[in-house]
mmCIF file of C-alpha atoms and ligand atoms in Angstrom:
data_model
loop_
_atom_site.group_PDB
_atom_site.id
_atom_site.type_symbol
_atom_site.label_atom_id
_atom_site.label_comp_id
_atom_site.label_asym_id
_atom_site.label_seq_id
_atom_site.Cartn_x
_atom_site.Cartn_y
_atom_site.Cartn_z
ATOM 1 C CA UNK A 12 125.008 125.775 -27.730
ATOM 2 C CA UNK A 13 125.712 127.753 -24.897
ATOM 3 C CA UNK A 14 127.733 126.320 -21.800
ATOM 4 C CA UNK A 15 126.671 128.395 -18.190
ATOM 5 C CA UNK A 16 128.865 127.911 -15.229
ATOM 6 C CA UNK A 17 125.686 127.672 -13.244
ATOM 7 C CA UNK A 18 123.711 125.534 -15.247
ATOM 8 C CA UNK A 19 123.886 121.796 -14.373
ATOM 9 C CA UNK A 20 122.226 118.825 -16.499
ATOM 10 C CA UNK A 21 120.653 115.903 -15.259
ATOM 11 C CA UNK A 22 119.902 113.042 -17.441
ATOM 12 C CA UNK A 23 117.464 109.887 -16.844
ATOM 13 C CA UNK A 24 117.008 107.116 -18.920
ATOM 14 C CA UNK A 25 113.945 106.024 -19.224
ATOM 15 C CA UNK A 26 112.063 102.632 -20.376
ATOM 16 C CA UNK A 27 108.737 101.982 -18.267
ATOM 17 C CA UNK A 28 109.284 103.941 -15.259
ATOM 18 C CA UNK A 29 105.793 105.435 -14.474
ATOM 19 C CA UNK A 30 105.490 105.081 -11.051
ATOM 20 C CA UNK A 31 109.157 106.252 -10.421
ATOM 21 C CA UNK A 32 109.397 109.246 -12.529
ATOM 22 C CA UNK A 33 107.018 111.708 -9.798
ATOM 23 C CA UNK A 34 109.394 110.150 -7.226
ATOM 24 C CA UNK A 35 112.606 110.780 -9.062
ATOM 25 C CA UNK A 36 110.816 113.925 -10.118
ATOM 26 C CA UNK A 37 110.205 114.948 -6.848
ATOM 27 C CA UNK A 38 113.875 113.433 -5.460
ATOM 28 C CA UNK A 39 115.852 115.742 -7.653
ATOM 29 C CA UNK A 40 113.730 118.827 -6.647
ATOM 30 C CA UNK A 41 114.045 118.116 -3.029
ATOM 31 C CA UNK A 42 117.630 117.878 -3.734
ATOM 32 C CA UNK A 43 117.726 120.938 -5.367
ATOM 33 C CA UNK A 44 116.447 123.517 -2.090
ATOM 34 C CA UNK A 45 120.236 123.625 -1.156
ATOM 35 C CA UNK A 46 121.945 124.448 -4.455
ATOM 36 C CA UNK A 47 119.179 126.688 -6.225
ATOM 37 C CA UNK A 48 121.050 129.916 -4.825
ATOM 38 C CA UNK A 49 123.681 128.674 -7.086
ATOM 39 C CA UNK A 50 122.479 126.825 -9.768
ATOM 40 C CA UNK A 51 120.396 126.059 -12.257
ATOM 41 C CA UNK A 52 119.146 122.996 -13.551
ATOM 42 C CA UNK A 53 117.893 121.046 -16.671
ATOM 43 C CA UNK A 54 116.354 117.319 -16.450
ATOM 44 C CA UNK A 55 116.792 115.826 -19.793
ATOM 45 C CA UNK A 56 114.041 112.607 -19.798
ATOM 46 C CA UNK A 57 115.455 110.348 -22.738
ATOM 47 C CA UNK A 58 112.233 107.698 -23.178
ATOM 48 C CA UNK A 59 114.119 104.743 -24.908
ATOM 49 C CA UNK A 60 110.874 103.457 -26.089
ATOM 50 C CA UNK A 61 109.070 103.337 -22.943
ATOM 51 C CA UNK A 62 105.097 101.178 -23.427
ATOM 52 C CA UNK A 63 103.854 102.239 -20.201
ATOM 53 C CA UNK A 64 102.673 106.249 -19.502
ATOM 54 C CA UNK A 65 106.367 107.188 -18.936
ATOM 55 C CA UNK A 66 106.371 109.220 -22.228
ATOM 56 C CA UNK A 67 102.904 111.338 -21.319
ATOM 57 C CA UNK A 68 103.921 111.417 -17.724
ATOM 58 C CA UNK A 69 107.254 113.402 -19.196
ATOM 59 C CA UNK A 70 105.479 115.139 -21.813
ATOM 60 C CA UNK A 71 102.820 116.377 -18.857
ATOM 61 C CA UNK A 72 106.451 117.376 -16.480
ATOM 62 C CA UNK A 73 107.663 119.195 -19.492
ATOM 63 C CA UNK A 74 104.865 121.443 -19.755
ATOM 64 C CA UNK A 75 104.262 122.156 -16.608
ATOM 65 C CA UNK A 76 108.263 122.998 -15.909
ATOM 66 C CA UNK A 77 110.436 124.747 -18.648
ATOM 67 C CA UNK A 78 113.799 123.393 -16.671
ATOM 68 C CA UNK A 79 112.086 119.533 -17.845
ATOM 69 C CA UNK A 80 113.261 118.483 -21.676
ATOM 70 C CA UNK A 81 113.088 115.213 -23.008
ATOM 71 C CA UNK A 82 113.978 112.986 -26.114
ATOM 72 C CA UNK A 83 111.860 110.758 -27.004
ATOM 73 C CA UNK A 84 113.359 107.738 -28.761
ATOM 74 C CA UNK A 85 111.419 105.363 -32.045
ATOM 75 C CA UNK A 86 112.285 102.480 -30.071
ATOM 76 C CA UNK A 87 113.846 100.978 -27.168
ATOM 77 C CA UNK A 88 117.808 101.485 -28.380
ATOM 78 C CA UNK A 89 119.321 100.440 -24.716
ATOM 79 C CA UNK A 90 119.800 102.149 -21.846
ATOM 80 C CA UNK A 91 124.170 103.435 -22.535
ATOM 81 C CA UNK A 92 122.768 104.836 -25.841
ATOM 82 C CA UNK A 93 119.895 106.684 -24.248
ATOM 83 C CA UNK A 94 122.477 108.028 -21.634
ATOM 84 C CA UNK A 95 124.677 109.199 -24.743
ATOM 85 C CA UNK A 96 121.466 110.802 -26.677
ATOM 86 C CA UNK A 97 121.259 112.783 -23.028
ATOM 87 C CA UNK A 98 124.956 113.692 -23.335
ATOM 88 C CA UNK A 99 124.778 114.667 -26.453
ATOM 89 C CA UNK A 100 121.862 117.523 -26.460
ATOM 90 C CA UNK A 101 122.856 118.463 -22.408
ATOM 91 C CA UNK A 102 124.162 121.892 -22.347
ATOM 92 C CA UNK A 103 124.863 121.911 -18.681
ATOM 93 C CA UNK A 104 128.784 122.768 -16.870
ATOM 94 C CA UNK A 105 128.315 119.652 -15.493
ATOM 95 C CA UNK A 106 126.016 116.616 -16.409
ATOM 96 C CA UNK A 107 124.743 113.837 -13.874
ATOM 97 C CA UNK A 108 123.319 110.602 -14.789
ATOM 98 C CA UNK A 109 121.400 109.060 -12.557
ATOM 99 C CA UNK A 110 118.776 106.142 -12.672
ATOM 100 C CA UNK A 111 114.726 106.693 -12.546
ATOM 101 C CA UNK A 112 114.408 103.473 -10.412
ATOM 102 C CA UNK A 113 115.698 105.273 -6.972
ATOM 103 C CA UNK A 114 118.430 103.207 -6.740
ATOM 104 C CA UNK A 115 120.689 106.355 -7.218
ATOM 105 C CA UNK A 116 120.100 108.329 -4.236
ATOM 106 C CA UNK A 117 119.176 111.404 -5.449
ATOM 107 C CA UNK A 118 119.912 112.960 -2.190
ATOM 108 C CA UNK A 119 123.665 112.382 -2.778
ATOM 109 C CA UNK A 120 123.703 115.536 -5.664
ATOM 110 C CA UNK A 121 124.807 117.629 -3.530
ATOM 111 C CA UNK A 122 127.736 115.688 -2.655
ATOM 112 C CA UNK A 123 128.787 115.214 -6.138
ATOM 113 C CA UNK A 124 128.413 118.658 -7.054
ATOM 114 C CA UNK A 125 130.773 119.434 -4.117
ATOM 115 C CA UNK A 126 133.409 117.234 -5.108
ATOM 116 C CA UNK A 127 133.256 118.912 -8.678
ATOM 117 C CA UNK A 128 133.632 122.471 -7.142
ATOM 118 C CA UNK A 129 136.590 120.945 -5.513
ATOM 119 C CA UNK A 130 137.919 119.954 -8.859
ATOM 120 C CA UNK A 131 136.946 116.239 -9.977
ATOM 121 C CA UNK A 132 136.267 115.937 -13.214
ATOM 122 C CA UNK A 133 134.126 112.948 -13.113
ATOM 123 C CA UNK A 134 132.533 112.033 -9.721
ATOM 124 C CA UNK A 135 131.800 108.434 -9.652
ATOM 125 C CA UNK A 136 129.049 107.023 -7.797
ATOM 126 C CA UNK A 137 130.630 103.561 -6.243
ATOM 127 C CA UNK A 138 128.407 101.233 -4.340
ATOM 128 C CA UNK A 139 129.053 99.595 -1.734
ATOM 129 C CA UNK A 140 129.471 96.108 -2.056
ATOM 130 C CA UNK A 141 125.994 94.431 -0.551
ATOM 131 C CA UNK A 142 124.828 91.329 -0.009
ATOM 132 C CA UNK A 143 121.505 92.183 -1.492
ATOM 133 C CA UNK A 144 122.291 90.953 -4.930
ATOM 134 C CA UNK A 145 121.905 87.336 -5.744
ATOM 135 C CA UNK A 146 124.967 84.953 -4.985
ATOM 136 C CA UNK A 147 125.031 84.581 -9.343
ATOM 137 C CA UNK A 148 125.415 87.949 -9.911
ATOM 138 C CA UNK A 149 127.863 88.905 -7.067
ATOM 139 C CA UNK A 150 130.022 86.431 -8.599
ATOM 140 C CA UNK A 151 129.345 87.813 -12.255
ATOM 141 C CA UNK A 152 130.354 91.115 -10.947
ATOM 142 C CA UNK A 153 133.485 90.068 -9.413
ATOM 143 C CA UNK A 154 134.049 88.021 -12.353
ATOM 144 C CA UNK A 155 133.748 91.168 -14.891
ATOM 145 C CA UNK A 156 135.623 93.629 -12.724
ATOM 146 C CA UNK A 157 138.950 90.493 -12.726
ATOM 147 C CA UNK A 158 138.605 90.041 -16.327
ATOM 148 C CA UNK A 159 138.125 93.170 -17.694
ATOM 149 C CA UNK A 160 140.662 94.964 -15.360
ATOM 150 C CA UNK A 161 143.212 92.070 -16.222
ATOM 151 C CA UNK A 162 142.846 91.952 -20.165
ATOM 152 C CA UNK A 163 140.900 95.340 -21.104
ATOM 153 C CA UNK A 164 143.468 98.476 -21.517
ATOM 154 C CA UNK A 165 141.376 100.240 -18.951
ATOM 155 C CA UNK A 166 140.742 100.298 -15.474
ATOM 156 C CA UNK A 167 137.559 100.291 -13.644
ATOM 157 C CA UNK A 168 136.987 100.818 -10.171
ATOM 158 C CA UNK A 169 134.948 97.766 -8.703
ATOM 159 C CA UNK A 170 131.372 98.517 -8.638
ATOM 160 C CA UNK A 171 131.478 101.861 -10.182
ATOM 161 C CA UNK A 172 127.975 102.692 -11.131
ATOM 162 C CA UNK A 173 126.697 104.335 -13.836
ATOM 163 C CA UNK A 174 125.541 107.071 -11.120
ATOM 164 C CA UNK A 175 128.302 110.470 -11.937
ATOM 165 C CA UNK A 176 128.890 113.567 -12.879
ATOM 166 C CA UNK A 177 131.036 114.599 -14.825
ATOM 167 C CA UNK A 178 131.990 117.841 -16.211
ATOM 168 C CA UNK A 179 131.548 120.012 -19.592
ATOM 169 C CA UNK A 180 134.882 118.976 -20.544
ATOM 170 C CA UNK A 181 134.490 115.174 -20.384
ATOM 171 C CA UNK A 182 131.410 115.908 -21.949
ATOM 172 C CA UNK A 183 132.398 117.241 -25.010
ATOM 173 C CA UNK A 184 135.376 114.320 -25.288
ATOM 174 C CA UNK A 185 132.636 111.735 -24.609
ATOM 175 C CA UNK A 186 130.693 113.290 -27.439
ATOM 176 C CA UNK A 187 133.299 112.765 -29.934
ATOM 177 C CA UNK A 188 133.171 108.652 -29.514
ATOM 178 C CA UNK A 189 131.236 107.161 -33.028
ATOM 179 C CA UNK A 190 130.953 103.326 -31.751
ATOM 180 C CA UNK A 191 127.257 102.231 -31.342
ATOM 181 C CA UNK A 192 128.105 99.105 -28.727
ATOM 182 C CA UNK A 193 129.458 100.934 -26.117
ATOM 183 C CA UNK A 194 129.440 100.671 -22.393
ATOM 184 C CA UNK A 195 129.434 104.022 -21.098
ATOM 185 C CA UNK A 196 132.044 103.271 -18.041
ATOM 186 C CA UNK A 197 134.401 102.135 -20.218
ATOM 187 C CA UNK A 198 134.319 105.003 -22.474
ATOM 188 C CA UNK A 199 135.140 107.386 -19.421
ATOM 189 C CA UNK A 200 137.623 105.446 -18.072
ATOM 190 C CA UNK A 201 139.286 105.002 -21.214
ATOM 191 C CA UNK A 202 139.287 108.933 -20.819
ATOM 192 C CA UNK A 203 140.717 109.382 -17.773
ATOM 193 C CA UNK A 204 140.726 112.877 -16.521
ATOM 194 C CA UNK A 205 140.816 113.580 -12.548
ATOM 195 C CA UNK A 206 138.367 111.548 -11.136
ATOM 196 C CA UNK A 207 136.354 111.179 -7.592
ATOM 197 C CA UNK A 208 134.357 108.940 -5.955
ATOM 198 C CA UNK A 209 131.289 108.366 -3.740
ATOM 199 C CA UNK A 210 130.524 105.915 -2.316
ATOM 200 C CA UNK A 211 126.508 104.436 -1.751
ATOM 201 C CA UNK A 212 124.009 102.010 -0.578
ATOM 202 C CA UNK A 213 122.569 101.075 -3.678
ATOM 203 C CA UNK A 214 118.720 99.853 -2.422
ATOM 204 C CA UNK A 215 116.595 97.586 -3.940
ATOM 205 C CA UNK A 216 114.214 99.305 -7.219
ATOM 206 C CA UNK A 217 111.077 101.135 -5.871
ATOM 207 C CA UNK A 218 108.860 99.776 -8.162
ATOM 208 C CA UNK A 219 109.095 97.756 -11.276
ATOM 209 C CA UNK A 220 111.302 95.321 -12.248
ATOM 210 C CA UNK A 221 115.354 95.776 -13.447
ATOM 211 C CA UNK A 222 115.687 95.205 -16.643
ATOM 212 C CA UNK A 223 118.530 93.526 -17.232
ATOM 213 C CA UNK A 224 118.229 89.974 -15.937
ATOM 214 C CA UNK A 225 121.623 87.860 -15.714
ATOM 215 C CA UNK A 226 121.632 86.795 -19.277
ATOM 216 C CA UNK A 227 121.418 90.373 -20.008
ATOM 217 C CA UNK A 228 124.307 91.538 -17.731
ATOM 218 C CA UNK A 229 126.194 89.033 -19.522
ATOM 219 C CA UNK A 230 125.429 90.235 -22.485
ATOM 220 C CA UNK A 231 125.851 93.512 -21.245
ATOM 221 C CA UNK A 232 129.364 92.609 -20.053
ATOM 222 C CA UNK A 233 130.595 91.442 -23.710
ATOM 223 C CA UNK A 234 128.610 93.958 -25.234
ATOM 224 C CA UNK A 235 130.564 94.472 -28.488
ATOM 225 C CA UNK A 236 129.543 91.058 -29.669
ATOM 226 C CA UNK A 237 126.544 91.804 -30.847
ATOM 227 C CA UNK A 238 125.780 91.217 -34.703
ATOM 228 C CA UNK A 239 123.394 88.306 -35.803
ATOM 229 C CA UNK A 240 124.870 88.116 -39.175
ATOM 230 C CA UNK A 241 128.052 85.862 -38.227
ATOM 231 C CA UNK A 242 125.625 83.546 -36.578
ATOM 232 C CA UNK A 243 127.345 80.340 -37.814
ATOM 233 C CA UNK A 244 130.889 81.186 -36.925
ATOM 234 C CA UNK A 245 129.444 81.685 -32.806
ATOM 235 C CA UNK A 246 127.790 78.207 -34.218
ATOM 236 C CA UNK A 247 131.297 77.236 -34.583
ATOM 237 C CA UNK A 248 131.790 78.297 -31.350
ATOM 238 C CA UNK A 249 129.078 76.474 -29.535
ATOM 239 C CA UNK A 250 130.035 73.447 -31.296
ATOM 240 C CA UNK A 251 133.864 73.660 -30.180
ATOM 241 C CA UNK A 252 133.177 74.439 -26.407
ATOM 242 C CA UNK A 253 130.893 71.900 -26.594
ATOM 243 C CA UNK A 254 133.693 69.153 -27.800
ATOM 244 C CA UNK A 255 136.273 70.765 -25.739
ATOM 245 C CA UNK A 256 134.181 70.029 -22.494
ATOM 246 C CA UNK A 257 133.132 67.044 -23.567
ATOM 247 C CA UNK A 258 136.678 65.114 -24.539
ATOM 248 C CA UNK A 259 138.132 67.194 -22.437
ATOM 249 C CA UNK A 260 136.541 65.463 -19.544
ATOM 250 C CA UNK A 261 136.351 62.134 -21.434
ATOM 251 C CA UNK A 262 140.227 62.031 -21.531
ATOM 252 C CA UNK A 263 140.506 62.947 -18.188
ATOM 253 C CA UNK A 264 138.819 59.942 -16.995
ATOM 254 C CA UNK A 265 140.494 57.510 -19.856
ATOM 255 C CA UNK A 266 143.468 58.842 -18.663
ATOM 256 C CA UNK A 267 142.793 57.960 -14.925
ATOM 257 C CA UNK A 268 141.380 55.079 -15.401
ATOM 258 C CA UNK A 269 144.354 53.680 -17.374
ATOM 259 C CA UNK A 270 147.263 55.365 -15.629
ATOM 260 C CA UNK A 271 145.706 56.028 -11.641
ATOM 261 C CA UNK A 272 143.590 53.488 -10.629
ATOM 262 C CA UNK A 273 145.067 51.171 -13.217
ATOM 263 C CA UNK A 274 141.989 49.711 -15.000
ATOM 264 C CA UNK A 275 139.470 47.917 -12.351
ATOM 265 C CA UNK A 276 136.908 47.174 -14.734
ATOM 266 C CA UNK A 277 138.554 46.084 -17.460
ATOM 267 C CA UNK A 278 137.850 48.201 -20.091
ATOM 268 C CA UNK A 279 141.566 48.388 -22.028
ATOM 269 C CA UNK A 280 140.597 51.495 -23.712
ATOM 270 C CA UNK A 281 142.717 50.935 -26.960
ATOM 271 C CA UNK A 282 145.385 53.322 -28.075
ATOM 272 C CA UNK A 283 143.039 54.128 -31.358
ATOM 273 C CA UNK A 284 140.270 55.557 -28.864
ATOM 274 C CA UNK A 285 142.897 57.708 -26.893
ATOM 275 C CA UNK A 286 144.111 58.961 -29.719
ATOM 276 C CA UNK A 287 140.297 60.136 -31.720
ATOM 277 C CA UNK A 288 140.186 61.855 -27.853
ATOM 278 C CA UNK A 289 142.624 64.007 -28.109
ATOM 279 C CA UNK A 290 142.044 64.965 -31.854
ATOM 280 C CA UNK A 291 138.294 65.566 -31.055
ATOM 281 C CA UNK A 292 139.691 67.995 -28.006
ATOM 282 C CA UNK A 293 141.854 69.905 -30.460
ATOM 283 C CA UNK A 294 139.581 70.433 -32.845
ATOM 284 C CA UNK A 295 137.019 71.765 -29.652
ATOM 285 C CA UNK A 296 139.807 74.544 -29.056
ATOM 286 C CA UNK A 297 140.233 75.365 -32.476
ATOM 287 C CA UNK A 298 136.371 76.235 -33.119
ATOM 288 C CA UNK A 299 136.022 77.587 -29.760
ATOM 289 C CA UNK A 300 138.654 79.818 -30.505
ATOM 290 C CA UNK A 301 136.839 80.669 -34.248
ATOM 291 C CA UNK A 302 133.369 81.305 -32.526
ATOM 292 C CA UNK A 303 135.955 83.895 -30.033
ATOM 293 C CA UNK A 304 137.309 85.422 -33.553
ATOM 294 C CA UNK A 305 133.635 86.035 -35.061
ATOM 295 C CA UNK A 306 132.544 88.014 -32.269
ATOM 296 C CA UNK A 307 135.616 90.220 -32.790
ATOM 297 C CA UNK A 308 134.425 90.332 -36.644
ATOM 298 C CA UNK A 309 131.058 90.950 -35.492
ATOM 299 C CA UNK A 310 132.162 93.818 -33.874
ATOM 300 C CA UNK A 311 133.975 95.350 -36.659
ATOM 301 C CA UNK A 312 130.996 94.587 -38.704
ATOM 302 C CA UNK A 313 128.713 96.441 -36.300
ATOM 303 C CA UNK A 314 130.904 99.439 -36.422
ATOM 304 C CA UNK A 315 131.826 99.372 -40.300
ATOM 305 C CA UNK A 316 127.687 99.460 -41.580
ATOM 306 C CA UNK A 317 127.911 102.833 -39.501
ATOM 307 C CA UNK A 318 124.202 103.093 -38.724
ATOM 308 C CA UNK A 319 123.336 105.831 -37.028
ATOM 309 C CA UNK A 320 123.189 105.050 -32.996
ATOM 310 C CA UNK A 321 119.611 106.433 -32.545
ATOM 311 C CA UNK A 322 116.395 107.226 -33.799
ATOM 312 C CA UNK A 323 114.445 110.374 -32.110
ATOM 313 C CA UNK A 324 110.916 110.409 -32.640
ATOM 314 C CA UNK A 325 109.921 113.552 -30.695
ATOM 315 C CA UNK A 326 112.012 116.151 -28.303
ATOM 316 C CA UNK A 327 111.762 119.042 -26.531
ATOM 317 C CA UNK A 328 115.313 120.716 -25.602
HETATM 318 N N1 LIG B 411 116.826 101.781 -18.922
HETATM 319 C C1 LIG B 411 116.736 102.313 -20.219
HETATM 320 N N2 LIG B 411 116.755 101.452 -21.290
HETATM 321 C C2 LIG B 411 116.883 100.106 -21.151
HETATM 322 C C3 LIG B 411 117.001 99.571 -19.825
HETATM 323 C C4 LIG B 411 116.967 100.436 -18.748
HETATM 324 O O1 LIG B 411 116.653 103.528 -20.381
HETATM 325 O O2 LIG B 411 116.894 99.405 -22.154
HETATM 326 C C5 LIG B 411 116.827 102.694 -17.754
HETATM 327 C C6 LIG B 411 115.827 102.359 -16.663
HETATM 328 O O3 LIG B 411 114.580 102.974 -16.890
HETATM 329 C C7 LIG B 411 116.517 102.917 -15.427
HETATM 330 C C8 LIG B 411 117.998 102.708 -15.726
HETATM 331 O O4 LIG B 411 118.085 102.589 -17.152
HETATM 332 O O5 LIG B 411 116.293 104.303 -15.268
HETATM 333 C C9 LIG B 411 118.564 101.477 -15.031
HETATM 334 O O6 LIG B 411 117.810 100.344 -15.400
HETATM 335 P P1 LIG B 411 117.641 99.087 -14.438
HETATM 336 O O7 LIG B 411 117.219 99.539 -13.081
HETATM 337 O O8 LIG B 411 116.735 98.147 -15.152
HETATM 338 O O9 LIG B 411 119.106 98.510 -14.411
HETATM 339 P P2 LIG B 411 119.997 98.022 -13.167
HETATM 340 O O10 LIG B 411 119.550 98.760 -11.934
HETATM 341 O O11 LIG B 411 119.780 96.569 -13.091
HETATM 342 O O12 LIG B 411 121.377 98.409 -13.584
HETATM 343 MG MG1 LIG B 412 118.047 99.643 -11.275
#
């Protein structure tokens, strides 16, 4: 595989994009006027099991421009594995990733190429925060970001997008990671280099809808729990949140009704009662915190079977 200084790589996932691919298409070449003097470009399509025309609308771009490969995958395998498949066959000095759906300016390449000239290693597109996305998910975000910069051994800039560039050398790192559930942010900042950011109005999709609906950002968000086969330990789970909420609030309002407001209706909740309360509550926290333990296991598991991350049906490179 040859690496040229003046090549650069752009990768687009793919699944049921027709009517934004001749705009993305057509985005990235407009983009291109002010940077063809100095370089070159491949657009690596990676279909990720696309039903609509998006795989004959890439095939059709492919032949009719030799700087347009693709990799068509067997099935849908998720968008941060379809990014990796582009990672892994780009042979650009720098790669960006950028979404088909428009909501990744591609009028902004430019800028991120500059910031790489001037030495970043990894341009981040950020977004801006905007009040465009339901109240749910604003708070899921915000959520995320607290968590997983407070427990997770890795930063992450609020709203980073999946929108960057980043050069051969984080490339090639990237390319080393083996785990299948991965969350492609994560994995570059876990390794670091010197990093840049811009920052974006993220607009609403062109057409179609986005894929992931809040379940699946959720999902998404604790994405290494993702193995069926420890089903009844998360059962477990289930079951013990379930109690915990459940005598958790019972005792609350035993224990206010006996001790606060001292009884008004007479119900002399016996000491027995009080006591199966706070058992029940224990045991809640003890199977929540097994159904927290299988998806750790799960993870492992997912990992240890060692299947490979994709399946390629058809490319052209
Ligand atoms: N995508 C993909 N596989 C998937 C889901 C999405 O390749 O399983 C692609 C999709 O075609 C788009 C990008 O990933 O180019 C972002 O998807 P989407 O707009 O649905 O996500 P969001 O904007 O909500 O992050
Ligand atoms: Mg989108």
């Amino acid at each position: 595989m040859e690496t040229e200084k003046s090549l650069i790589s752009i990768i687009i996932p793919i699944l049921n994009e027709e009517q934004n691919i001749p705009l993305i298409y057509k985005g990235i070449l407009g983009a291109w006027k002010n940077l063809e003097s100095k370089y070159d470009y491949e657009i690596i399509f990676v279909n990720d099991g696309s039903e609509d025309k998006s795989g004959e609308m890439i095939k059709n771009l492919s032949k009719s421009n030799a700087r347009v490969k693709y990799i068509e995958f067997s099935r849908n395998f998720g968008k941060e594995v379809a990014v990796s498949a582009g990672l892994h066959h780009s042979k650009g000095g720098a790669a960006i990733i950028i979404d088909a759906d428009l909501q990744h300016p591609p009028g902004l390449i430019p800028e991120f190429i500059k910031k790489w000239e001037n030495g970043f290693e990894a341009v981040i597109g950020v977004r801006k925060e905007s009040g465009k996305d339901s109240i749910v998910r604003n708070l899921g975000a915000y959520l995320f970001y607290k968590i997983m910069n407070s427990i997770g051994e890795t930063k992450i800039v609020p709203y980073s997008t999946d929108y960057r560039l980043l050069d051969r050398k984080v490339v090639i790192e990237f390319n080393k990671f083996t785990e299948k559930n991965r969350i492609i942010r994560g994995l570059i900042a876990w390794l670091g280099f010197k990093r840049g950011y811009i920052y974006f109005n993220a607009g609403k999709r062109t057409y179609g809808k986005a894929r992931y609906s809040c379940y699946g950002l959720a999902k998404l968000a604790v994405s290494s729990f993702v193995s069926h086969s420890l089903f009844p330990l998360k059962l477990a789970g289930y079951f013990g949140t379930f109690l915990t909420l459940v005598f958790g609030v019972l005792g609350f309002l035993v224990f206010v009704n006996k001790y606060i407001v001292g009884d008004p209706w007479g119900l002399s909740v016996s000491n027995n009662t009080i006591f199966a309360i706070i058992i029940l509550f224990s045991v809640g926290i003890i199977l929540a915190s097994l159904g927290l333990m299988a998806l750790y296991i799960a993870n492992i598991h997912s990992e240890v079977v060692d299947r490979p991350m994709y399946v390629i049906r058809s490319k052209k490179l």
